PDB file of C-alpha atoms (C1' of nucleotides) in Angstrom:
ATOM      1  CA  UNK A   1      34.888 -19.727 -17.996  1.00  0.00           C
ATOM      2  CA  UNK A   2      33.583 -21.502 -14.744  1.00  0.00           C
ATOM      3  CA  UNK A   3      32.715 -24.984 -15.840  1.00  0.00           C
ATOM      4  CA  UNK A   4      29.009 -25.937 -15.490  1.00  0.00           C
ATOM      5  CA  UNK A   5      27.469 -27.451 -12.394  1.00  0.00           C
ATOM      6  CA  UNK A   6      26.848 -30.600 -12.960  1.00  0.00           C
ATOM      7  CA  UNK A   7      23.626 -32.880 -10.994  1.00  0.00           C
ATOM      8  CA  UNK A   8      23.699 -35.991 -10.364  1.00  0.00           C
ATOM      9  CA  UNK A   9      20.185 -37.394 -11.267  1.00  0.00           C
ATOM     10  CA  UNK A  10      18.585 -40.528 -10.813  1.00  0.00           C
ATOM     11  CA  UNK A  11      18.777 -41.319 -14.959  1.00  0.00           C
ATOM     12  CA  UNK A  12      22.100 -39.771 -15.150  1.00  0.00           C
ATOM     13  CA  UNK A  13      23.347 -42.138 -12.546  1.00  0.00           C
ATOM     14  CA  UNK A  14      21.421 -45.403 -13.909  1.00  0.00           C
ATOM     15  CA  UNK A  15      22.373 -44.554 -17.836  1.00  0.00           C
ATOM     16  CA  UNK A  16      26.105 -44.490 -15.977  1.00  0.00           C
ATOM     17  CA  UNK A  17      25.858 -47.370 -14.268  1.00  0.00           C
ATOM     18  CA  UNK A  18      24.118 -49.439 -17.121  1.00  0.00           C
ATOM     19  CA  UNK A  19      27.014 -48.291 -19.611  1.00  0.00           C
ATOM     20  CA  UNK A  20      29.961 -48.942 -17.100  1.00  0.00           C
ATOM     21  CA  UNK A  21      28.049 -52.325 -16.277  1.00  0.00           C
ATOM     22  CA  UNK A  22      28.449 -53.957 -19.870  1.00  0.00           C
ATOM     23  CA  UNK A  23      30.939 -55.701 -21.460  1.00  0.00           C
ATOM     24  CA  UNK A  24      29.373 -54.665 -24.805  1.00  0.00           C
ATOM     25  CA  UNK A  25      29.347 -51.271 -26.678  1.00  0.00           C
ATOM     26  CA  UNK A  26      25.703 -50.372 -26.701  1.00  0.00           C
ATOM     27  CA  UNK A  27      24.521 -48.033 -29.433  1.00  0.00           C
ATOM     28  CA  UNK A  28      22.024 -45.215 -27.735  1.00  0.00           C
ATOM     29  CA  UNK A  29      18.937 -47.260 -28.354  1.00  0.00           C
ATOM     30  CA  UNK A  30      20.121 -50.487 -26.360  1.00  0.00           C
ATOM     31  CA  UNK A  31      21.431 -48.362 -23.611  1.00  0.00           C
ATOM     32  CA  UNK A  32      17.465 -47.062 -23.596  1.00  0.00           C
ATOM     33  CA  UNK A  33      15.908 -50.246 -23.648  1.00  0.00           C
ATOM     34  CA  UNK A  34      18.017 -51.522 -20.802  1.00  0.00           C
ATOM     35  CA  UNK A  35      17.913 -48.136 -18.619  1.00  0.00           C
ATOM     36  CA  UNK A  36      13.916 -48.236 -19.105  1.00  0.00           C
ATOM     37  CA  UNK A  37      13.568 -51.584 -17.256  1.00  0.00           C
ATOM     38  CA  UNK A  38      14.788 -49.495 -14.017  1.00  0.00           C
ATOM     39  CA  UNK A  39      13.313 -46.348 -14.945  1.00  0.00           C
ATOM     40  CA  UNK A  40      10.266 -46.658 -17.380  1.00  0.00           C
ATOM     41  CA  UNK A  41       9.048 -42.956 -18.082  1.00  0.00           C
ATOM     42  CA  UNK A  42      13.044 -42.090 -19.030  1.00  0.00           C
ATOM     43  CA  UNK A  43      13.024 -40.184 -22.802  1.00  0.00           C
ATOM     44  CA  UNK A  44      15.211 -41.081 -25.370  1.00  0.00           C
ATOM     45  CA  UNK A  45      16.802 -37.507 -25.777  1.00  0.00           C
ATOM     46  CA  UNK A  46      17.506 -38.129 -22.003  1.00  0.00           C
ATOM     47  CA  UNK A  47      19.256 -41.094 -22.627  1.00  0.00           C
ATOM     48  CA  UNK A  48      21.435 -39.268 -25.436  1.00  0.00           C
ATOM     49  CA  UNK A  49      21.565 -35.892 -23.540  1.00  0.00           C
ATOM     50  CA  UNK A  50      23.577 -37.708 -20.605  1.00  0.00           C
ATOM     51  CA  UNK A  51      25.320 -40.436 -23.023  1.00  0.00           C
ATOM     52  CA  UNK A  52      26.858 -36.984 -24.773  1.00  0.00           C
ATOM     53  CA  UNK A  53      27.715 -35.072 -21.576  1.00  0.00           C
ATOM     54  CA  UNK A  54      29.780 -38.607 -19.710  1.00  0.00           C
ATOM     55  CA  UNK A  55      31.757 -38.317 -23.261  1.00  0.00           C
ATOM     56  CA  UNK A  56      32.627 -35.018 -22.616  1.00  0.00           C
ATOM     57  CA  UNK A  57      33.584 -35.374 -19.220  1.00  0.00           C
ATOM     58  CA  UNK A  58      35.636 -38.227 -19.836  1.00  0.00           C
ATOM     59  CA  UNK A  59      33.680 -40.879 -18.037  1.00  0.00           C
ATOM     60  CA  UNK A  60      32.814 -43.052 -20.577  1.00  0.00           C
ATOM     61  CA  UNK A  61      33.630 -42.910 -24.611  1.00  0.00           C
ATOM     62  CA  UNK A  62      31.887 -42.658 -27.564  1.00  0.00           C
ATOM     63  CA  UNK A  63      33.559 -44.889 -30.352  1.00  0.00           C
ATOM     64  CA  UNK A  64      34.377 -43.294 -33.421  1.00  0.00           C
ATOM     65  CA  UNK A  65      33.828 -46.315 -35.749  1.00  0.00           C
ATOM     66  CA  UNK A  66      31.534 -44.916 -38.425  1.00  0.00           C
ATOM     67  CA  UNK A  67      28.040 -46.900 -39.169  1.00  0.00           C
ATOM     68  CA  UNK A  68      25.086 -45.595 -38.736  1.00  0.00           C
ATOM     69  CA  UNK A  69      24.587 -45.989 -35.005  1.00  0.00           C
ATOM     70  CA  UNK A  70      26.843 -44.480 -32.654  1.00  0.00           C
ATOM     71  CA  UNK A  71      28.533 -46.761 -29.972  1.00  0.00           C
ATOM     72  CA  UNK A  72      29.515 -46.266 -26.389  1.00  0.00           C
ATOM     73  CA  UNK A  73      32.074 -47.791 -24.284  1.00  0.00           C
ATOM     74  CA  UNK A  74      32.296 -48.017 -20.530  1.00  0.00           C
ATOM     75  CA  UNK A  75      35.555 -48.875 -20.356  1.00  0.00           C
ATOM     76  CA  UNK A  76      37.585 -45.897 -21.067  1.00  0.00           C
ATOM     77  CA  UNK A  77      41.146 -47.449 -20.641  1.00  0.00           C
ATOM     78  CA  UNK A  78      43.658 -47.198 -23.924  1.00  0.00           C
ATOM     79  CA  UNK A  79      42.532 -50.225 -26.065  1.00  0.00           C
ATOM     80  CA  UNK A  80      41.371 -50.869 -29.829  1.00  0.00           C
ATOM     81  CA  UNK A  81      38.134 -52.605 -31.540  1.00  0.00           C
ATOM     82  CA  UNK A  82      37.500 -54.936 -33.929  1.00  0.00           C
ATOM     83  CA  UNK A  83      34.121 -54.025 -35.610  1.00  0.00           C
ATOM     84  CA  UNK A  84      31.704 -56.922 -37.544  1.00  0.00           C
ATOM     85  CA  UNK A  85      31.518 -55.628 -41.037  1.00  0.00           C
ATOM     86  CA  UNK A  86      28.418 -57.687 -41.167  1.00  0.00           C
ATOM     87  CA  UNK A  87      26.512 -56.738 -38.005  1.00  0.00           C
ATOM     88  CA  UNK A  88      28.286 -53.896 -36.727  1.00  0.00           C
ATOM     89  CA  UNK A  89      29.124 -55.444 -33.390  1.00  0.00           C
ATOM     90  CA  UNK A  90      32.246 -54.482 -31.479  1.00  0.00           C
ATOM     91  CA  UNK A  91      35.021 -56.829 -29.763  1.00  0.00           C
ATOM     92  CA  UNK A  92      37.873 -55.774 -27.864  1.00  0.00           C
ATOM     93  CA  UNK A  93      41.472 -55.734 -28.127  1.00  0.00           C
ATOM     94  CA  UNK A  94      44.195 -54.245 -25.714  1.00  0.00           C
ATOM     95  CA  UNK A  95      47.866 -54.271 -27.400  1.00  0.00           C
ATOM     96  CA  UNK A  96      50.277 -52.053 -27.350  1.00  0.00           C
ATOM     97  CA  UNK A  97      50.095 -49.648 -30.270  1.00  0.00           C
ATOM     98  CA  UNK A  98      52.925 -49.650 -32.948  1.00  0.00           C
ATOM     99  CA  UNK A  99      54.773 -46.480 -32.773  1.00  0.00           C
ATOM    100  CA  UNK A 100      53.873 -43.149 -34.775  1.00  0.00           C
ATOM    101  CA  UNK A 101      56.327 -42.376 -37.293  1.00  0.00           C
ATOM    102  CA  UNK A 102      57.231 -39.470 -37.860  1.00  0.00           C
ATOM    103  CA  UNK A 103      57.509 -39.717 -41.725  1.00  0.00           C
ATOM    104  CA  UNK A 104      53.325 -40.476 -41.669  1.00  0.00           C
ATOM    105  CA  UNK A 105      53.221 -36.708 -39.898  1.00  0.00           C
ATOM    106  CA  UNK A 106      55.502 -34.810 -42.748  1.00  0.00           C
ATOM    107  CA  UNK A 107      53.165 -35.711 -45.195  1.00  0.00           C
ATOM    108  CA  UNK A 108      50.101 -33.445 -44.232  1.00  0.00           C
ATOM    109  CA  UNK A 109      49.599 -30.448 -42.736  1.00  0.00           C
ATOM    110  CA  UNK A 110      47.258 -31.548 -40.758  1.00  0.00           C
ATOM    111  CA  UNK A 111      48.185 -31.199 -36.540  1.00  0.00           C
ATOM    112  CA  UNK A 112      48.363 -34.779 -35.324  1.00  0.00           C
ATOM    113  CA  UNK A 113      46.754 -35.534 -31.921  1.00  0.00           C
ATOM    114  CA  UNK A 114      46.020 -39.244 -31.918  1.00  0.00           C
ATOM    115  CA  UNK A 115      45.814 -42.395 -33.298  1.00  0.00           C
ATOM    116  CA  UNK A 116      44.975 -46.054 -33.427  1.00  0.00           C
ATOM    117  CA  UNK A 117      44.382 -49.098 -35.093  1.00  0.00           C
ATOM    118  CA  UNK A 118      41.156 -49.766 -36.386  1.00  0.00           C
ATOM    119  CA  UNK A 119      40.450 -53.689 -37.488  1.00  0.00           C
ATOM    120  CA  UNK A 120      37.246 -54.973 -39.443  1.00  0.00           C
ATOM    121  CA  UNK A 121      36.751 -58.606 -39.196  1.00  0.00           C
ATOM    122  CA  UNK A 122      33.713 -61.071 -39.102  1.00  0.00           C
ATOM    123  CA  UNK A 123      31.765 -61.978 -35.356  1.00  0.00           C
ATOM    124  CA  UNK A 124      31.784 -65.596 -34.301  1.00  0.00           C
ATOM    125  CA  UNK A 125      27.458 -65.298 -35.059  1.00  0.00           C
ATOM    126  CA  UNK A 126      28.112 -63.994 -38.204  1.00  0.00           C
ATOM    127  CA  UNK A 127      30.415 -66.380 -38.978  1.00  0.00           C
ATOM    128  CA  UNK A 128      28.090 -69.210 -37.813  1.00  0.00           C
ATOM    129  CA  UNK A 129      25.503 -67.589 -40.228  1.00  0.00           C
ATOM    130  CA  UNK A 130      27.849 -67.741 -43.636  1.00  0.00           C
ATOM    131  CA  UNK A 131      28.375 -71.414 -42.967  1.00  0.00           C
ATOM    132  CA  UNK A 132      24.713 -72.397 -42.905  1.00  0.00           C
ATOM    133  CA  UNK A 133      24.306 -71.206 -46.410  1.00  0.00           C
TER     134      UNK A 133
ATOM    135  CA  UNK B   1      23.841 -66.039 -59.294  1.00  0.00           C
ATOM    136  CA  UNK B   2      24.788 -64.297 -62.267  1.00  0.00           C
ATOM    137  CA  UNK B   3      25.591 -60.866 -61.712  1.00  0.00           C
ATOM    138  CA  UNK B   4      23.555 -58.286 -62.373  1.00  0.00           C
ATOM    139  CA  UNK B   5      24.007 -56.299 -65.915  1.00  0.00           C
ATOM    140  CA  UNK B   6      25.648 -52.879 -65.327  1.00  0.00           C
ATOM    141  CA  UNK B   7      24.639 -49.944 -67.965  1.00  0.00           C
ATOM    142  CA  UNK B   8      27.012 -47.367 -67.939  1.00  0.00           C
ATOM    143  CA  UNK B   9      24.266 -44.227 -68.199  1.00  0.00           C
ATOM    144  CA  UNK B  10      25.416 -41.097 -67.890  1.00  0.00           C
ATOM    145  CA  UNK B  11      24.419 -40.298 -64.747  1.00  0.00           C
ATOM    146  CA  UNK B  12      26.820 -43.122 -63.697  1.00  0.00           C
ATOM    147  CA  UNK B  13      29.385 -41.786 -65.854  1.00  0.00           C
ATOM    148  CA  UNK B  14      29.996 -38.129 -64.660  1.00  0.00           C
ATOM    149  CA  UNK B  15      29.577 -39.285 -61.065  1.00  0.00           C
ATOM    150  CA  UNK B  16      32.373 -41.733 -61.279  1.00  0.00           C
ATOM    151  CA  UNK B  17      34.333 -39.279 -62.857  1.00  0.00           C
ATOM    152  CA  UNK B  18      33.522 -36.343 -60.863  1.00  0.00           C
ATOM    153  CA  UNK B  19      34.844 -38.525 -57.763  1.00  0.00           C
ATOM    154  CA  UNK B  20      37.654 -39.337 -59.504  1.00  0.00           C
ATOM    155  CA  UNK B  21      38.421 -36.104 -60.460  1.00  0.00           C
ATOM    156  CA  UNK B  22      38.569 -34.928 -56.569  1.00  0.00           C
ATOM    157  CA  UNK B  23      41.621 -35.050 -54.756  1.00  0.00           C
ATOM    158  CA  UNK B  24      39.467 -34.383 -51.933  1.00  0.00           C
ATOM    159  CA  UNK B  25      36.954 -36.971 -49.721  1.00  0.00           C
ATOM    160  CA  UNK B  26      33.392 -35.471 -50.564  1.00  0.00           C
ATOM    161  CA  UNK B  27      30.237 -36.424 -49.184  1.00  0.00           C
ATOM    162  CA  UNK B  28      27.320 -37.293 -51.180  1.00  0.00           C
ATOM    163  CA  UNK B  29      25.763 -34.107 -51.118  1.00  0.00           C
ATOM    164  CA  UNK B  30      29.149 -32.974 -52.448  1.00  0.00           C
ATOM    165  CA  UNK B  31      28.847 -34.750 -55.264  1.00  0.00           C
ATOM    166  CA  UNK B  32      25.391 -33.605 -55.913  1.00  0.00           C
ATOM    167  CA  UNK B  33      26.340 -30.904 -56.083  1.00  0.00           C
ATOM    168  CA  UNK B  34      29.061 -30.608 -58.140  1.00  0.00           C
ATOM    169  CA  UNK B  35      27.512 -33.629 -60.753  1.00  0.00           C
ATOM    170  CA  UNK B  36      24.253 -30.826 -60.933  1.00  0.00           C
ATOM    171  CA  UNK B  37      26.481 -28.526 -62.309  1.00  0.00           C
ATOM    172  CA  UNK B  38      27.110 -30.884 -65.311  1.00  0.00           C
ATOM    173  CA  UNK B  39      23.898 -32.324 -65.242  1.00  0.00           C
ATOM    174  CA  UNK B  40      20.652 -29.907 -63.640  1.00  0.00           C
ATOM    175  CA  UNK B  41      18.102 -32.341 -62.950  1.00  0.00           C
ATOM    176  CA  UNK B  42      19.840 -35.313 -61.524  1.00  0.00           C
ATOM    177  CA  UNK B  43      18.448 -36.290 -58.435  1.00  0.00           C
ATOM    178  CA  UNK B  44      20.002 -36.568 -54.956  1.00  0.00           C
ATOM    179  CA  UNK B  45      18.459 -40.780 -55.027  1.00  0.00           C
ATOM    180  CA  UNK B  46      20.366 -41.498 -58.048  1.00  0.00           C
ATOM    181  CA  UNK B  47      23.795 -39.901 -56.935  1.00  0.00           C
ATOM    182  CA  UNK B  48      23.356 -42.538 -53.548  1.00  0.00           C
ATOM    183  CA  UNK B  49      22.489 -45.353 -55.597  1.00  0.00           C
ATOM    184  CA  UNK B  50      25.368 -44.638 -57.572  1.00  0.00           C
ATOM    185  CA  UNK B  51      28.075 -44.156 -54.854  1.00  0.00           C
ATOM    186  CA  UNK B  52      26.818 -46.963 -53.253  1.00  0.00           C
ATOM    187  CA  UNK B  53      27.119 -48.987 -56.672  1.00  0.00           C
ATOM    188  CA  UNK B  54      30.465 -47.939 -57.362  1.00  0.00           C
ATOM    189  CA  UNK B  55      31.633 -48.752 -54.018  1.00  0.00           C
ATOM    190  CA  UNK B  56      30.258 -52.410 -54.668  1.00  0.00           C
ATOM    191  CA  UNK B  57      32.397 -52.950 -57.809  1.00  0.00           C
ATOM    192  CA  UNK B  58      35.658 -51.623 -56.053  1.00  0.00           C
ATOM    193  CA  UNK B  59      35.664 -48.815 -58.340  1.00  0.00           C
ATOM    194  CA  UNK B  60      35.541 -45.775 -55.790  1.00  0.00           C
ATOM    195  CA  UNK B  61      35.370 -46.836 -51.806  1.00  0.00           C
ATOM    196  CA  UNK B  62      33.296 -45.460 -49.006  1.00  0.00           C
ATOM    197  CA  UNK B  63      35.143 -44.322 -45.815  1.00  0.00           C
ATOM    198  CA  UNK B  64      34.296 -45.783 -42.699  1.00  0.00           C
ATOM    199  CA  UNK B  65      35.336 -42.761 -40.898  1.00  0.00           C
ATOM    200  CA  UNK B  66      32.712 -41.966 -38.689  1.00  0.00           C
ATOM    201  CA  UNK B  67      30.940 -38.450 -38.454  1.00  0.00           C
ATOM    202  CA  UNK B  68      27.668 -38.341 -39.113  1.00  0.00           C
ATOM    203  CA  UNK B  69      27.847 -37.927 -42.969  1.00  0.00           C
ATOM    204  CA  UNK B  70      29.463 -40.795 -45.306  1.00  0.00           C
ATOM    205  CA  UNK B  71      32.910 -39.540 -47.551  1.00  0.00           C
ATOM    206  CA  UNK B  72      33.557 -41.330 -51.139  1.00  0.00           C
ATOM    207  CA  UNK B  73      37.298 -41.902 -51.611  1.00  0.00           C
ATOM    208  CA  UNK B  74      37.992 -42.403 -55.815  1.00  0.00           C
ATOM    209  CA  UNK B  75      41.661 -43.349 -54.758  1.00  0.00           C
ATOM    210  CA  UNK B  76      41.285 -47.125 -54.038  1.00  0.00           C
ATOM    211  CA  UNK B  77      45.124 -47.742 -53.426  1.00  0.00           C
ATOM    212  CA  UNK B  78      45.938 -48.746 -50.154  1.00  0.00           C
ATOM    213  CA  UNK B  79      46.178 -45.699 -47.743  1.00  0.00           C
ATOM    214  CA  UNK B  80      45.220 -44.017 -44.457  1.00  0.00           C
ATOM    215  CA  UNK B  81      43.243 -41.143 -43.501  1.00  0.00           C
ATOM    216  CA  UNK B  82      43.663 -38.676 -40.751  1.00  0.00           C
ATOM    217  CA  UNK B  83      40.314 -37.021 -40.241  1.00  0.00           C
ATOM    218  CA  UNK B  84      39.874 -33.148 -38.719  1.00  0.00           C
ATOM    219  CA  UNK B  85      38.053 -33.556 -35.224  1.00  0.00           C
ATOM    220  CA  UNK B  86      36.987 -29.963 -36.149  1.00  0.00           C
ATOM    221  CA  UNK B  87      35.297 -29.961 -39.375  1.00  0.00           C
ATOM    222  CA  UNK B  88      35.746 -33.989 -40.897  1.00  0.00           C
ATOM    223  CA  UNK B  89      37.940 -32.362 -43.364  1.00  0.00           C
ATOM    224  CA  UNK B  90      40.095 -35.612 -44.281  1.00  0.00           C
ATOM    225  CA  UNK B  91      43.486 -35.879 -45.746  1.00  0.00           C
ATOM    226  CA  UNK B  92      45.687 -39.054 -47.433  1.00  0.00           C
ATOM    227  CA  UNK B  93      48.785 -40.770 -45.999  1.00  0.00           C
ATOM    228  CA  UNK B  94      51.057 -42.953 -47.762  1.00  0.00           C
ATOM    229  CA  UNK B  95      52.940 -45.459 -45.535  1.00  0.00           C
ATOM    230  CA  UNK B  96      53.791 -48.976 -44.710  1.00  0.00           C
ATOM    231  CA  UNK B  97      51.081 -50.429 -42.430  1.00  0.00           C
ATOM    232  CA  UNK B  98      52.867 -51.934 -39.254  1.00  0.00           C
ATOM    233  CA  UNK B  99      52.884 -55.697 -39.195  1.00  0.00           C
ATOM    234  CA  UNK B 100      49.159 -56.896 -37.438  1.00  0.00           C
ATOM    235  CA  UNK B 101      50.605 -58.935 -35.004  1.00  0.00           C
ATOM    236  CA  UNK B 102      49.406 -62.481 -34.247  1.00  0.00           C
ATOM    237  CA  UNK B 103      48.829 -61.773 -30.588  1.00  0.00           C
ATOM    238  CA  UNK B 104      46.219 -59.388 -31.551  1.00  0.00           C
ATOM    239  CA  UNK B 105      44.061 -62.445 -33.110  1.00  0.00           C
ATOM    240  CA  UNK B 106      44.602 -64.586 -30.208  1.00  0.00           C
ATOM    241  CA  UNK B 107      42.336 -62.183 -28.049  1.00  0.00           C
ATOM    242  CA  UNK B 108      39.085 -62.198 -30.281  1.00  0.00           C
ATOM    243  CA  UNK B 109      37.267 -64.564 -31.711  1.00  0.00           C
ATOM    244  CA  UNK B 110      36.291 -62.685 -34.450  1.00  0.00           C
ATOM    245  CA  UNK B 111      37.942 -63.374 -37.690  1.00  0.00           C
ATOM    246  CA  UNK B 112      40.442 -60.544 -38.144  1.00  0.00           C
ATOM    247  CA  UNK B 113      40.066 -59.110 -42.091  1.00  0.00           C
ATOM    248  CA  UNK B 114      42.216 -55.920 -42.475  1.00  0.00           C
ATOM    249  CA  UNK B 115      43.151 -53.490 -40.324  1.00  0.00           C
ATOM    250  CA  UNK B 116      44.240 -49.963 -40.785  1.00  0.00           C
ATOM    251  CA  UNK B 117      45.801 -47.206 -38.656  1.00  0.00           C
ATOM    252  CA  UNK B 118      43.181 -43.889 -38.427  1.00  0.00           C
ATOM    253  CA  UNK B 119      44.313 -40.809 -36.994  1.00  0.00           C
ATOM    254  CA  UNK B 120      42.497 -37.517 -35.965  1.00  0.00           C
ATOM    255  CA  UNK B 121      43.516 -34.315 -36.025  1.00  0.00           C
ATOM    256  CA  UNK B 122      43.391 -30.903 -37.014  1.00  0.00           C
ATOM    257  CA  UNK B 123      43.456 -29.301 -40.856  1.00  0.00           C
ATOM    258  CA  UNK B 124      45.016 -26.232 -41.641  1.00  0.00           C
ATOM    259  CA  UNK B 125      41.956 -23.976 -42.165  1.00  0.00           C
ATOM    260  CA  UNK B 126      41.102 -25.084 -38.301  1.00  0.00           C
ATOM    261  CA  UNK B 127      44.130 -24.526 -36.758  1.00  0.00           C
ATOM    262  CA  UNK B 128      43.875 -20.399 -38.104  1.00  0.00           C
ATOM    263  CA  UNK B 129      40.296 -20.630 -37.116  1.00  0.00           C
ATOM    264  CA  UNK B 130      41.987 -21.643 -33.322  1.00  0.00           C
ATOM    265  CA  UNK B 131      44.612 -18.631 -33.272  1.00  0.00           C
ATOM    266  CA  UNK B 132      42.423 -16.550 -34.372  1.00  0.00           C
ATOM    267  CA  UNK B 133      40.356 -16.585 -30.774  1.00  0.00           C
TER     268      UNK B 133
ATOM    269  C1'  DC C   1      15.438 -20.955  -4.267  1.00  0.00           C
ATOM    270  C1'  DT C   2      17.319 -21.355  -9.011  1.00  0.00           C
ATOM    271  C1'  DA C   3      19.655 -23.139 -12.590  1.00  0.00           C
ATOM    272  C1'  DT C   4      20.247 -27.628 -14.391  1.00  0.00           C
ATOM    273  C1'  DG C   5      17.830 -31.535 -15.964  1.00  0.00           C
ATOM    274  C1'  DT C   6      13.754 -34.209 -17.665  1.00  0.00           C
ATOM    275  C1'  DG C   7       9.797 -35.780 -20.615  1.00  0.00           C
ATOM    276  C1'  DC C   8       7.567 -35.102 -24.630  1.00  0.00           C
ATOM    277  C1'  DA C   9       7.017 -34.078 -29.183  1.00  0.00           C
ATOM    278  C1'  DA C  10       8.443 -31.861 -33.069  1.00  0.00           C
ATOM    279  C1'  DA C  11      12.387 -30.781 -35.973  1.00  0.00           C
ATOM    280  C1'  DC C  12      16.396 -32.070 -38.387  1.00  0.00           C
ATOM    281  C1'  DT C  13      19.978 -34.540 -41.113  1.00  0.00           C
ATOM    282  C1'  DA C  14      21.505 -38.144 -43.808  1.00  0.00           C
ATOM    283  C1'  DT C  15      20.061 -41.776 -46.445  1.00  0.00           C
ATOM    284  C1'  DT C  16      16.839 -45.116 -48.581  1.00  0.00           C
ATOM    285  C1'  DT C  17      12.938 -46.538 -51.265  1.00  0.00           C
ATOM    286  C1'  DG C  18       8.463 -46.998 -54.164  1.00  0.00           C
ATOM    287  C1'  DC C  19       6.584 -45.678 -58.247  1.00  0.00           C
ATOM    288  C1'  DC C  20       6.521 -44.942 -62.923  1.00  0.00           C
ATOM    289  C1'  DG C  21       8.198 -43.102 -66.964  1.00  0.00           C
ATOM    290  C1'  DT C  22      12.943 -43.176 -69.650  1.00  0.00           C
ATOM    291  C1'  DC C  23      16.829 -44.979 -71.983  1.00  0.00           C
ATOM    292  C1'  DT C  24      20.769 -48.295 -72.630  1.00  0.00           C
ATOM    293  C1'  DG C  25      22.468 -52.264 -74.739  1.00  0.00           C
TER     294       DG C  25
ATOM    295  C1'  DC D   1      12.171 -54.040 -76.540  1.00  0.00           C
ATOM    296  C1'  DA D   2      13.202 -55.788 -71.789  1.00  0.00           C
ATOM    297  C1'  DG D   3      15.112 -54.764 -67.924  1.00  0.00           C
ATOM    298  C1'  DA D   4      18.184 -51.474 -65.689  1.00  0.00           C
ATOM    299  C1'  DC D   5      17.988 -46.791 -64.382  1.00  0.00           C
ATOM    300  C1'  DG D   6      16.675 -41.977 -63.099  1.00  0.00           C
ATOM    301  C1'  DG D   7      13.650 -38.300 -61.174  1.00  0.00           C
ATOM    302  C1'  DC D   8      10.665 -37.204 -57.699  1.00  0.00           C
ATOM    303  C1'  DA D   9       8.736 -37.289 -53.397  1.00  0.00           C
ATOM    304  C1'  DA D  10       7.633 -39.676 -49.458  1.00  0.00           C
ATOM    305  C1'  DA D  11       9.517 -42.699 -45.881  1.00  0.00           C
ATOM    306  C1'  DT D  12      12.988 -44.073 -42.573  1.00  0.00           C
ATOM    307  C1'  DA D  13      16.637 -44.004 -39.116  1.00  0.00           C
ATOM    308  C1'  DG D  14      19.232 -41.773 -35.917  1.00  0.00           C
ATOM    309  C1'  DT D  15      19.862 -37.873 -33.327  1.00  0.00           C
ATOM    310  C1'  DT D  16      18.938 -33.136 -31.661  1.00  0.00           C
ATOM    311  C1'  DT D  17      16.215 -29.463 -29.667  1.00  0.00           C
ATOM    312  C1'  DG D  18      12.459 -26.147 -27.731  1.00  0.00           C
ATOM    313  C1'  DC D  19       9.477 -25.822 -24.139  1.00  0.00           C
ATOM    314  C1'  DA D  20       7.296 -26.061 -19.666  1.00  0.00           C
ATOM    315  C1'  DC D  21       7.562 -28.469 -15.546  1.00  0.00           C
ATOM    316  C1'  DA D  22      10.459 -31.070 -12.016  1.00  0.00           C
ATOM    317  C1'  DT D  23      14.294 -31.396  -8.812  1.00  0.00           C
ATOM    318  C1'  DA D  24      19.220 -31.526  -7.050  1.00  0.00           C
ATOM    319  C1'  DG D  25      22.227 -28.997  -4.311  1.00  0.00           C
TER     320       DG D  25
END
DNA sequence: CTATGTGCAAACTATTTGCCGTCTG
DNA sequence: CAGACGGCAAATAGTTTGCACATAG
């Protein structure tokens, strides 16, 4: 039952830094490219062995918004996202959730542990794109 | 501009009708494998094309519920989901979205489309699988 | 010291696509 | 009978993993 001992390594500590240093929500791959620059022999299965184990410690979070690439978020206060159906790209949001009913709950038998709002809108680039056509 | 002529094979057919059919949120390979059943040799290509077709013309929708495998939804009325953090099992809620709020919009500069409320938690088959340890 | 972590490459999973023969409208 | 479609297999994209060596504590 005795949790793992955990190391602090160089990469760990840069792959942290580099994710709690963005405003963005990097998918795997762009936290790579930008971790490389500081440490240039770094593997990619690093880079997604350490994203994995910060999410499971808490430290940072992996976003749940489907697509093909995962996203991570540095910033692991409560807030929601607003993902670009077009490009994928994530924007922030921090309002105070609408209360759970409890009339949503009494209609499955599933065990509810959380929720949130999830929005899909269209980026400011994006946007810029649609009107040149 | 004119859009592209539909034929309604019969391939096309028993997929739509086998997700239609489902109260349940199956994957692709789902599908497969329940459309072989009816039809032997279809190919795994042409049940993908055909979700992804369907989806297009509003007919059946995708669900952007992350996980690392895509689930086909033929209810198209509006709903929620509240997925299983166990096994992505998902299961339908009926209920009055809360009202987005305008100071939501004010903090983004992305154009706000919809929104919807996702929850997580845990089906019944995993919560036995739980006591059972 | 020693178990955890890394780099590398291969394996895997889900999905997409090119090609060419088939079939719908 | 033309163009949309399907079967097949190969290609891709994203992520995971086995192994042997490196290193934090």
């Amino acid at each position: 039952m005795a949790a793992k001992q955990h190391r602090m390594t160089r990469q760990r500590r840069i792959i942290l830094e580099t994710v709690k240093g963005l405003k963005t929500h990097p998918t795997a791959d762009e936290v790579f490219g930008l971790v490389r620059k500081k440490l240039p022999r770094i593997s990619l299965g690093t880079v997604y062995r350490n994203l994995e184990l910060l999410t499971e410690q808490g430290i940072i979070q992996k976003l749940d918004t489907a697509g093909q690439q995962k996203r991570f978020d540095g910033d692991i206060s409560p807030h929601s996202h607003v993902k670009c159906v077009k490009c994928g790209k994530i924007d922030d949001l921090y309002f105070e959730l609408p209360k759970p009913s409890a009339a949503w709950a009494g209609q499955t038998r599933f065990k509810i542990l959380e929720y949130k709002v999830e929005l899909l809108g269209i980026c400011p680039d994006c946007q810029k794109k649609m009107e040149q056509n």
